[in-house]
PDB file of C-alpha atoms in Angstrom:
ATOM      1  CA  UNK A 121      75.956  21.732   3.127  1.00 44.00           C
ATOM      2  CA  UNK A 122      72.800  22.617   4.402  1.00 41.00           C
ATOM      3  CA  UNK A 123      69.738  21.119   3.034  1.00 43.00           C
ATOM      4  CA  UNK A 124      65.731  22.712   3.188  1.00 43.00           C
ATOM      5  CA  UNK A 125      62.551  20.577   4.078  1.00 43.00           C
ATOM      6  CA  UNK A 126      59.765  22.377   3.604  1.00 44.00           C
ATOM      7  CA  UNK A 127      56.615  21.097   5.879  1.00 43.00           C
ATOM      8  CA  UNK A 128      52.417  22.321   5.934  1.00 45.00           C
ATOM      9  CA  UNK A 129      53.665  23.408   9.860  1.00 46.00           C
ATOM     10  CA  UNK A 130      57.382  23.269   9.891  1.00 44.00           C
ATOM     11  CA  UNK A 131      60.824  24.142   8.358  1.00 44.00           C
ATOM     12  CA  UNK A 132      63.767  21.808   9.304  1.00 49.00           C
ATOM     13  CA  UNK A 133      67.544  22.187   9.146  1.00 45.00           C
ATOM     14  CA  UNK A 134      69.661  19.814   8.685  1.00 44.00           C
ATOM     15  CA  UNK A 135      73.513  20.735   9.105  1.00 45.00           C
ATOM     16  CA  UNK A 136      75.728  18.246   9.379  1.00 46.00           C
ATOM     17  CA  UNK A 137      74.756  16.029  12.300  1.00 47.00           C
ATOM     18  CA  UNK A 138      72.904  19.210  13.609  1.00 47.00           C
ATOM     19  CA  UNK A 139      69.047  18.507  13.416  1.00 44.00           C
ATOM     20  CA  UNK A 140      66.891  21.365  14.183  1.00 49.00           C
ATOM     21  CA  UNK A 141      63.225  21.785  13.461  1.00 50.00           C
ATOM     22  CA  UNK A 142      61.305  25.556  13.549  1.00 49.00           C
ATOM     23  CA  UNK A 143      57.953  25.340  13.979  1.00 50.00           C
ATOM     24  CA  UNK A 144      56.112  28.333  11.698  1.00 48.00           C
ATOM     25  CA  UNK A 145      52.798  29.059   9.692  1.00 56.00           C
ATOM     26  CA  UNK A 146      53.443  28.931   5.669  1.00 54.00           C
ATOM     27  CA  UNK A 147      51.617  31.356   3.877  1.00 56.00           C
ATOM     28  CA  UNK A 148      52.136  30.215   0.616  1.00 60.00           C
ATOM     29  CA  UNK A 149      54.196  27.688  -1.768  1.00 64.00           C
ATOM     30  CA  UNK A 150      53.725  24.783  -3.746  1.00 70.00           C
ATOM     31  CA  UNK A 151      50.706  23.086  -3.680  1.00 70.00           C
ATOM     32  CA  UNK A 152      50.109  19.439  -4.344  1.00 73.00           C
ATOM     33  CA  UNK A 153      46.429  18.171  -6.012  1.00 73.00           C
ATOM     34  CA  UNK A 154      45.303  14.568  -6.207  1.00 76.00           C
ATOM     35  CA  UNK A 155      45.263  12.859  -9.868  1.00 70.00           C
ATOM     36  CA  UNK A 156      41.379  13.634 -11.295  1.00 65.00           C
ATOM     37  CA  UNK A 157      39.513  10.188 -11.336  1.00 66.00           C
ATOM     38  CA  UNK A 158      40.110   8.373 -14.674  1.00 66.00           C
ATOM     39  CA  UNK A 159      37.709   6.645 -16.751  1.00 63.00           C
ATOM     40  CA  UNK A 160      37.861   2.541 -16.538  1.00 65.00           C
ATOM     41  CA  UNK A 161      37.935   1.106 -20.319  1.00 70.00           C
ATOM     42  CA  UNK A 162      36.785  -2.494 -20.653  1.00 69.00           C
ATOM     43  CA  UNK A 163      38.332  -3.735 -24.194  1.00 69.00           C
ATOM     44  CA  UNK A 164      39.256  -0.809 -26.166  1.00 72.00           C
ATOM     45  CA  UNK A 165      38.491  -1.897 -29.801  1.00 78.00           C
ATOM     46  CA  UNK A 166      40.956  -1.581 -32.778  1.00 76.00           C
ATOM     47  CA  UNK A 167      38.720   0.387 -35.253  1.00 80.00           C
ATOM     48  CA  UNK A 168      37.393   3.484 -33.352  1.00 86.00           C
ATOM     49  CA  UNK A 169      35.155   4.838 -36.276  1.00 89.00           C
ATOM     50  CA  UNK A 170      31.465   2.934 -36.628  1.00 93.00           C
ATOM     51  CA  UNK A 171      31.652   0.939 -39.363  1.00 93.00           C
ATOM     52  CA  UNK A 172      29.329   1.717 -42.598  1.00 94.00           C
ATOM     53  CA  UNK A 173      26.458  -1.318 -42.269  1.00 95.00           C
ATOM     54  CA  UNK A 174      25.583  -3.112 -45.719  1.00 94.00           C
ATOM     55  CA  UNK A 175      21.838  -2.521 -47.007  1.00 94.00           C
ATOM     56  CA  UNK A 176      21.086  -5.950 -47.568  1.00 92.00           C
ATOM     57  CA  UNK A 177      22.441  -9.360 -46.747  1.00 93.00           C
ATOM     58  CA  UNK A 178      24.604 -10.927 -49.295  1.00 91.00           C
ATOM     59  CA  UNK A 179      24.105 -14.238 -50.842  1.00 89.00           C
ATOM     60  CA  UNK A 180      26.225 -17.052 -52.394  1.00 90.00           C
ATOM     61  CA  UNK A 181      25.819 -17.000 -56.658  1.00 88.00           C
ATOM     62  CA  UNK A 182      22.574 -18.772 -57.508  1.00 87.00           C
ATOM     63  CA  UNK A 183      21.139 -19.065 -54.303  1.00 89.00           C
ATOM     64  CA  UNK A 184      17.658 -18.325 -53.932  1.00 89.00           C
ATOM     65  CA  UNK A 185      17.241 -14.833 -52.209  1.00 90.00           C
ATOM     66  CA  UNK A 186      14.337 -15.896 -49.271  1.00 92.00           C
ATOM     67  CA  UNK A 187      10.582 -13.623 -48.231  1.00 94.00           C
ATOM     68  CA  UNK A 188      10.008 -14.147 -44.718  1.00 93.00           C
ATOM     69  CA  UNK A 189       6.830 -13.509 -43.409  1.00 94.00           C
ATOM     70  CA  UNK A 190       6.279 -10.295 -41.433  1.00 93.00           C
ATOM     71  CA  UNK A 191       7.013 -12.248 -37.952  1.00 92.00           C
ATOM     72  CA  UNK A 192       5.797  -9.056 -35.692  1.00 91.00           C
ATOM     73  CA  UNK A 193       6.836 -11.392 -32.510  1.00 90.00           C
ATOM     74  CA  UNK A 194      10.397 -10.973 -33.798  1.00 93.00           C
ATOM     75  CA  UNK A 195      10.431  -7.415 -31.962  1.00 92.00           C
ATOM     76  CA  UNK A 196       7.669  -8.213 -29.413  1.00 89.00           C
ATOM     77  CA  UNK A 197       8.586  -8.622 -25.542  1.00 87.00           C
ATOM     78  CA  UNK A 198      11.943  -7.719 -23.715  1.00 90.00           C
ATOM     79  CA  UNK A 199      15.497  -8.376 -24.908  1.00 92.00           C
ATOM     80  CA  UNK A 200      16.983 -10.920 -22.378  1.00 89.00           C
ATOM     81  CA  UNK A 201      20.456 -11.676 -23.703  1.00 92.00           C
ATOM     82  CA  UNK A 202      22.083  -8.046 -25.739  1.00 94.00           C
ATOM     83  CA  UNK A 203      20.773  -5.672 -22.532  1.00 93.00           C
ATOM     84  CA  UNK A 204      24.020  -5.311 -21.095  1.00 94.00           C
ATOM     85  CA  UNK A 205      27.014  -2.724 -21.294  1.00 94.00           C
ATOM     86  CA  UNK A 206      30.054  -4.430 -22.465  1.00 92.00           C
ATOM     87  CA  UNK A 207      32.372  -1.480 -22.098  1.00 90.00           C
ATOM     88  CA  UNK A 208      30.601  -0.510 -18.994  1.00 90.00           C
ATOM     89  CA  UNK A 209      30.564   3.105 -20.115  1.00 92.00           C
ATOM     90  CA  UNK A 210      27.310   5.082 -22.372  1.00 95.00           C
ATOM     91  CA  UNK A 211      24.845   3.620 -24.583  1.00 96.00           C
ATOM     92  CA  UNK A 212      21.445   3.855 -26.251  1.00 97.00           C
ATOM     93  CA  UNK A 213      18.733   1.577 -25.283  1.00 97.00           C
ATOM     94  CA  UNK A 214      15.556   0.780 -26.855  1.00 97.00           C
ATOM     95  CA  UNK A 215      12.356   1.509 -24.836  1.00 95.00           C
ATOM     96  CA  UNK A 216       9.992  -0.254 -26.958  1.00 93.00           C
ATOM     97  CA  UNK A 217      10.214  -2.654 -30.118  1.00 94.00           C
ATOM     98  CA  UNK A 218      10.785  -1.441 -33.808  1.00 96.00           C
ATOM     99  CA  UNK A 219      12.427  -2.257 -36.727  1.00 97.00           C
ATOM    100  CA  UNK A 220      15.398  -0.126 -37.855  1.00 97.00           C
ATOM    101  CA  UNK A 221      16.186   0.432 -41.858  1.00 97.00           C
ATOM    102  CA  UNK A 222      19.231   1.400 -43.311  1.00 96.00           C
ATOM    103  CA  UNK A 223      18.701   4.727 -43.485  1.00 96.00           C
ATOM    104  CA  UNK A 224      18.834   4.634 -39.311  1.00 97.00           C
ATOM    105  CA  UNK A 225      21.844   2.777 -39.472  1.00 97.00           C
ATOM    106  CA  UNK A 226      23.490   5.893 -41.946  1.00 97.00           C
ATOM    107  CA  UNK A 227      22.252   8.566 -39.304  1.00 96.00           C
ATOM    108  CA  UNK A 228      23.489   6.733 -36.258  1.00 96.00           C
ATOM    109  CA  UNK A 229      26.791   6.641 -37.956  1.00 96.00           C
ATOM    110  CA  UNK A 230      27.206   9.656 -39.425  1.00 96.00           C
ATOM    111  CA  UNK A 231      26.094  12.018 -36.345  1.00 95.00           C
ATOM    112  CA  UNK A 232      28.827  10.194 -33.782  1.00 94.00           C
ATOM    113  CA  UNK A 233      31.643   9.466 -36.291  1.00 93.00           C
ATOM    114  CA  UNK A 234      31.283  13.531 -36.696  1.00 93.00           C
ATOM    115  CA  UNK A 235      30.650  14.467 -33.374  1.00 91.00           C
ATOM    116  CA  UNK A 236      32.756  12.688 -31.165  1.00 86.00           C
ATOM    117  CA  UNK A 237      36.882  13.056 -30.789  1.00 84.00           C
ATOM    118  CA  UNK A 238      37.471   9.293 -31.715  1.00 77.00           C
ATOM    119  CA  UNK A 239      41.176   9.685 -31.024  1.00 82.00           C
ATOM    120  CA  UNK A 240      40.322   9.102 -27.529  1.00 85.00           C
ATOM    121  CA  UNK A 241      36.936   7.809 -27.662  1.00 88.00           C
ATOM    122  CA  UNK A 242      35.346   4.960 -29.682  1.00 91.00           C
ATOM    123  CA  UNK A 243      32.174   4.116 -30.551  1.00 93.00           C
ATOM    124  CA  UNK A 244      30.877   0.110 -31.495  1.00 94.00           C
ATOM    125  CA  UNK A 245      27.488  -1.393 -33.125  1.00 96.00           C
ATOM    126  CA  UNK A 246      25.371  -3.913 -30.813  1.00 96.00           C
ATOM    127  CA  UNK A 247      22.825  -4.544 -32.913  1.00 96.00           C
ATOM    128  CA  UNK A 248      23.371  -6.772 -36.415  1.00 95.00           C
ATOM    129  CA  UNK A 249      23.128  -5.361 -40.346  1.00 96.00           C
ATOM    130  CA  UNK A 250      19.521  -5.482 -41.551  1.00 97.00           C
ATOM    131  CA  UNK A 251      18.890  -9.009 -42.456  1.00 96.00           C
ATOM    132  CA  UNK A 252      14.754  -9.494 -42.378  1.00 96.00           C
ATOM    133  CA  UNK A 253      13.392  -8.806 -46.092  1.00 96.00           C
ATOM    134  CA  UNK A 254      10.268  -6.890 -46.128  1.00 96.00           C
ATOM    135  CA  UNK A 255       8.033  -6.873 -49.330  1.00 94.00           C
ATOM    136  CA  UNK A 256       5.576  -4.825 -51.235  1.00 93.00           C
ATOM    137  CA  UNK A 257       3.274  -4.117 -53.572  1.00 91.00           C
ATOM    138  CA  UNK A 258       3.942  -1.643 -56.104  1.00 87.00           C
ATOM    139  CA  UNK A 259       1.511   1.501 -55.987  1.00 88.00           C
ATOM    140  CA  UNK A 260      -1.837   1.175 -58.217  1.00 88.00           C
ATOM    141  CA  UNK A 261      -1.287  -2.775 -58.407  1.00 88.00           C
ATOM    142  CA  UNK A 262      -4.724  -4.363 -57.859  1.00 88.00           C
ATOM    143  CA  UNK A 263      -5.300  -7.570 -55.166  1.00 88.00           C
ATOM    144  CA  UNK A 264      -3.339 -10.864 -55.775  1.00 89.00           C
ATOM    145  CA  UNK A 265      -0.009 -11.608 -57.911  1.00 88.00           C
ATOM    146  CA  UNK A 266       1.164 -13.711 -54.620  1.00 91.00           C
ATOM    147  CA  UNK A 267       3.714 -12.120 -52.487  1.00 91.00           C
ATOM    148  CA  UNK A 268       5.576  -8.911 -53.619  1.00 91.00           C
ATOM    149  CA  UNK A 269       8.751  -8.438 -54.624  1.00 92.00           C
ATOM    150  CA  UNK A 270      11.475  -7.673 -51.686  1.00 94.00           C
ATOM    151  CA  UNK A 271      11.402  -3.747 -51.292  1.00 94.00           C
ATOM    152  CA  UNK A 272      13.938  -3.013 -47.706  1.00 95.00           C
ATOM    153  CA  UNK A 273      15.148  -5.127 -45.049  1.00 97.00           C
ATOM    154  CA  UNK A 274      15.383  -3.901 -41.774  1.00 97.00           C
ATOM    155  CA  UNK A 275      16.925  -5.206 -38.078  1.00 97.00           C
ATOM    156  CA  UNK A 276      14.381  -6.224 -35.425  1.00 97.00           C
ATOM    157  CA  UNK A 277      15.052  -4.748 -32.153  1.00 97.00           C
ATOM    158  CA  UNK A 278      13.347  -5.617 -28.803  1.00 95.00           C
ATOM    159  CA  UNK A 279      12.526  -3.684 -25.728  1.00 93.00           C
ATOM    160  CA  UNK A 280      15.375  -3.006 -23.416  1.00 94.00           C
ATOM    161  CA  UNK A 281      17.887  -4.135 -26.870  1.00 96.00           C
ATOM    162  CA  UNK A 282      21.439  -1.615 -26.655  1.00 97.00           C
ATOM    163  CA  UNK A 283      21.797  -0.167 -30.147  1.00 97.00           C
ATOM    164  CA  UNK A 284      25.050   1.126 -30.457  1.00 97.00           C
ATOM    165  CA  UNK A 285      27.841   1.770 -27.544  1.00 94.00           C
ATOM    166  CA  UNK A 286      30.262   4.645 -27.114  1.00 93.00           C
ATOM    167  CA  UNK A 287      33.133   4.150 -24.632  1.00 89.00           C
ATOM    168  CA  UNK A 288      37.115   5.939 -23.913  1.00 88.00           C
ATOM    169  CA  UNK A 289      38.308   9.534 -22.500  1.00 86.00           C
ATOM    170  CA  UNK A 290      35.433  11.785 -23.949  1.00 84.00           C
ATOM    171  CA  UNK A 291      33.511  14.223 -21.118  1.00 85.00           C
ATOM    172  CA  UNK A 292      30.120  12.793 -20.175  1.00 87.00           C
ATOM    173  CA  UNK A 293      28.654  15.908 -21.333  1.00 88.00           C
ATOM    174  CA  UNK A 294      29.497  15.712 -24.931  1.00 88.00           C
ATOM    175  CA  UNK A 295      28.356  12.136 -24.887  1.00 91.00           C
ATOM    176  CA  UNK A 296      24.796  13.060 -23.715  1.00 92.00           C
ATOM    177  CA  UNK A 297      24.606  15.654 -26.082  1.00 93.00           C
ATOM    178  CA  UNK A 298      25.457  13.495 -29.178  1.00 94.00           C
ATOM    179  CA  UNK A 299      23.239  10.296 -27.486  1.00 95.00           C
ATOM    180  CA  UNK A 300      20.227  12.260 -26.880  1.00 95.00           C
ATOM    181  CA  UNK A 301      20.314  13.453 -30.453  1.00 95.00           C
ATOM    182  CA  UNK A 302      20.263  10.110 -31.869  1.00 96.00           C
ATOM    183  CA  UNK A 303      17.762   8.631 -29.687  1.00 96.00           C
ATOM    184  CA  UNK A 304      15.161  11.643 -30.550  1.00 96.00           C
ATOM    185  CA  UNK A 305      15.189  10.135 -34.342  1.00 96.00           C
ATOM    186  CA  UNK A 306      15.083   6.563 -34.146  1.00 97.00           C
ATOM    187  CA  UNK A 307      11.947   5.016 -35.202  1.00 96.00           C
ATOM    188  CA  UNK A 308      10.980   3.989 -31.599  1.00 96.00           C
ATOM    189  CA  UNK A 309      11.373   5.287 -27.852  1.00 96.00           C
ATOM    190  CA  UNK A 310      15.057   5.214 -27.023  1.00 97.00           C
ATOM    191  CA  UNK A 311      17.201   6.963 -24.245  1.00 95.00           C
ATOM    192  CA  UNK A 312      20.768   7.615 -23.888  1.00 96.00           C
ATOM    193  CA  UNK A 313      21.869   5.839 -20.604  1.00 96.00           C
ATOM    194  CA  UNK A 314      25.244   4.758 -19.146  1.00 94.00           C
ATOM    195  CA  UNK A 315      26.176   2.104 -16.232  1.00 93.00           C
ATOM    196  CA  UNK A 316      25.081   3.668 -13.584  1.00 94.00           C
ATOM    197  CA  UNK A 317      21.386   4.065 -15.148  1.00 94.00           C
ATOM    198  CA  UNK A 318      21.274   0.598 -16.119  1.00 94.00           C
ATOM    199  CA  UNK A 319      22.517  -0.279 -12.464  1.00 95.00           C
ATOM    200  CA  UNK A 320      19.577   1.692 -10.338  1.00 95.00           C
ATOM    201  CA  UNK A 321      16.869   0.654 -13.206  1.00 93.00           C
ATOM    202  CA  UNK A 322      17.802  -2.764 -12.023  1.00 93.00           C
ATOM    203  CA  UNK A 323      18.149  -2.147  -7.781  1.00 95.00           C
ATOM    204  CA  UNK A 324      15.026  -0.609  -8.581  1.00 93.00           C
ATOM    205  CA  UNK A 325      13.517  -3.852 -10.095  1.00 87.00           C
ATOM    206  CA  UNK A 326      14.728  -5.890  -7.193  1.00 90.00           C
ATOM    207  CA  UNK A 327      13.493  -3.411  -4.267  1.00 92.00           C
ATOM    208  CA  UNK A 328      10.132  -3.383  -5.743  1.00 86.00           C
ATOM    209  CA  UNK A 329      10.192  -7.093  -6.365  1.00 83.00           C
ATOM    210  CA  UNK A 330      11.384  -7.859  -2.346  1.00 88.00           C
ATOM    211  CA  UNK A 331       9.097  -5.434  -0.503  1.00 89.00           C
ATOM    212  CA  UNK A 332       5.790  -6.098  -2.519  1.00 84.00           C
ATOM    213  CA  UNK A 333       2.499  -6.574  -0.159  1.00 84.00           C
ATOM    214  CA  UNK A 334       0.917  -7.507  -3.358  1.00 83.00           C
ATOM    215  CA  UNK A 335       0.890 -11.195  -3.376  1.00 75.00           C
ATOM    216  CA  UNK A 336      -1.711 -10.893  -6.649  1.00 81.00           C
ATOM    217  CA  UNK A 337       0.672 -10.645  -9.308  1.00 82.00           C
ATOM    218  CA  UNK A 338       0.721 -11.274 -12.898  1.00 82.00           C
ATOM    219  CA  UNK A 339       2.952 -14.419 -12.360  1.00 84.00           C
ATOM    220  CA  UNK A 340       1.423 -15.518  -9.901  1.00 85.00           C
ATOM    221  CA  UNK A 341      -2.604 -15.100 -10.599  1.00 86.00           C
ATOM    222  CA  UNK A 342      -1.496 -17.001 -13.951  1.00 86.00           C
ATOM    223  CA  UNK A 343       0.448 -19.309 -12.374  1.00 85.00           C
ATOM    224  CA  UNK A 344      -2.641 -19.776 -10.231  1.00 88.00           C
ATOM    225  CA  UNK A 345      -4.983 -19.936 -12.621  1.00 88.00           C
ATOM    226  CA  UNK A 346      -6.982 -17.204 -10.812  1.00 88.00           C
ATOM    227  CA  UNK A 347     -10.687 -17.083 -12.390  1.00 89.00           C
ATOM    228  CA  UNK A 348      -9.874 -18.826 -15.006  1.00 90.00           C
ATOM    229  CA  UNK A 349      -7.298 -16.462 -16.579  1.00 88.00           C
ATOM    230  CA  UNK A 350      -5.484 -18.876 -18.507  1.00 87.00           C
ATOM    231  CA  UNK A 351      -8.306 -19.148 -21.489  1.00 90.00           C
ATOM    232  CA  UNK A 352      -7.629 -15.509 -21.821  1.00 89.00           C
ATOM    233  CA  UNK A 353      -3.929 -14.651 -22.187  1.00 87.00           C
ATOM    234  CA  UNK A 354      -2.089 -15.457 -24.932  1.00 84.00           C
ATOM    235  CA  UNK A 355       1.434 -17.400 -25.367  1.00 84.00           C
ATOM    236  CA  UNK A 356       3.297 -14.365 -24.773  1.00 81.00           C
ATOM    237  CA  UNK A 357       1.748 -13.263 -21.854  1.00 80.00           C
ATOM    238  CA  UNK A 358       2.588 -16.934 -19.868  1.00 82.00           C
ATOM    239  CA  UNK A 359       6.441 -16.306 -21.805  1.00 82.00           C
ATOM    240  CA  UNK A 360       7.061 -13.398 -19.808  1.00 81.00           C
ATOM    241  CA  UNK A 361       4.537 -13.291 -17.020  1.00 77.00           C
ATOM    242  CA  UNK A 362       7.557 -12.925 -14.405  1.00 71.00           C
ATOM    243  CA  UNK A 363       8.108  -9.318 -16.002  1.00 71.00           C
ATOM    244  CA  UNK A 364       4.609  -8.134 -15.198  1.00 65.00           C
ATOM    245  CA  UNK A 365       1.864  -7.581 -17.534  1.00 56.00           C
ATOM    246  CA  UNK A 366       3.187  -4.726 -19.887  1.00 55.00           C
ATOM    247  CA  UNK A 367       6.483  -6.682 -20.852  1.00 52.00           C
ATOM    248  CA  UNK A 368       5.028  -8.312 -23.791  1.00 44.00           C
TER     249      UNK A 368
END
């Protein structure tokens, strides 16, 4: 019985207890390719469809339904806890603050849930239902009456806050294409990013913060007190002095 290996610089026989090896140049035959690179999921969620988001909050059966004021500080300064990818994959973050209605919510929702394969990919909200009630007046109405009646609510979302999350199999291509077009009609500056932007934004945070001559900075001149600064900023500039001056 005689038996062919087949070798990149050699063909060898092997007959019996015969071994014999013939050196030669192959010219062609059957070529072997690494696996491509697979994506890494990080908790692949049940429900792979976004889910459709209430319009307003619902209450228990006679409870009072509650006016806030308009609490601008709710969507003032950076986001320091939701700024994170959990899957680790693509995202939309928020560039400035804003307030997003339901109408948003419908958009965001209805452009990825139709764009995206979501056999293979998924897509998951970060950011909660609209819960903050905003009032008006009705048009015409002269001054006073007290407070309006409730007209929208709407979510509060802070600087540097990730608004919805798409993960799974699905080319990076197709995901910028259906990020970007969400992020151009939100209410506020947004920007489709994925780990690795998130990862150099921040190296680039921490080389600037190592290597800087400048020992005047915003922390520190308030820290300081340098010429009397601290009768002129407000709260939230001494909250979130160590981010610099235009992180308020």
């Amino acid at each position: 019985m005689i038996r062919l290996f087949h070798f990149r610089n050699s063909k060898c026989l092997l007959e019996g207890n015969a071994f014999a090896c013939l050196n030669f140049q192959m010219s062609s035959g059957l070529k072997d390719f690494k696996d491509p690179p697979k994506e890494t999921i990080v908790g692949f969620p049940d429900q792979n469809r976004l889910k459709i988001v209430q319009k307003q909050p619902t209450y228990p059966s006679g409870f009072l339904t509650p006016k806030m004021p308009k609490r601008l500080a709710d969507h003032r300064g950076p986001e320091l806890v939701h700024n994170k990818l959990i899957h680790e994959q693509y995202g939309i973050v928020a560039l400035s603050g804003g307030q997003l209605k339901h109408g948003h919510f419908e958009m965001m929702r209805n452009t990825i849930n139709r764009n995206l394969d979501l056999n293979k990919s998924f897509a998951v909200w970060r950011v909660d239902p609209p819960w903050k009630p905003v009032t008006r007046h009705g048009q015409g109405k002269k001054l006073g009456g007290g407070k309006g009646a409730i007209d929208h609510y709407v979510t509060p979302v802070k600087r540097g806050r990730i608004i919805v999350e798409i993960g799974g199999y699905v080319p990076t291509r197709m995901v910028n294409r259906v990020l970007i077009d969400v992020a151009q009609k939100l209410p506020f500056p947004a920007k489709a990013v994925s780990k690795a932007d998130l990862d150099h934004w921040e190296q680039e945070d921490k080389y600037v913060l190592e290597n800087n001559l400048n020992k005047f900075r915003w922390e520190w001149c308030i820290k300081n007190n340098i010429l009397n600064v601290i009768n002129y900023v407000g709260k939230y500039d001494i909250e979130f002095c160590h981010l610099g001056p235009d992180c308020r």
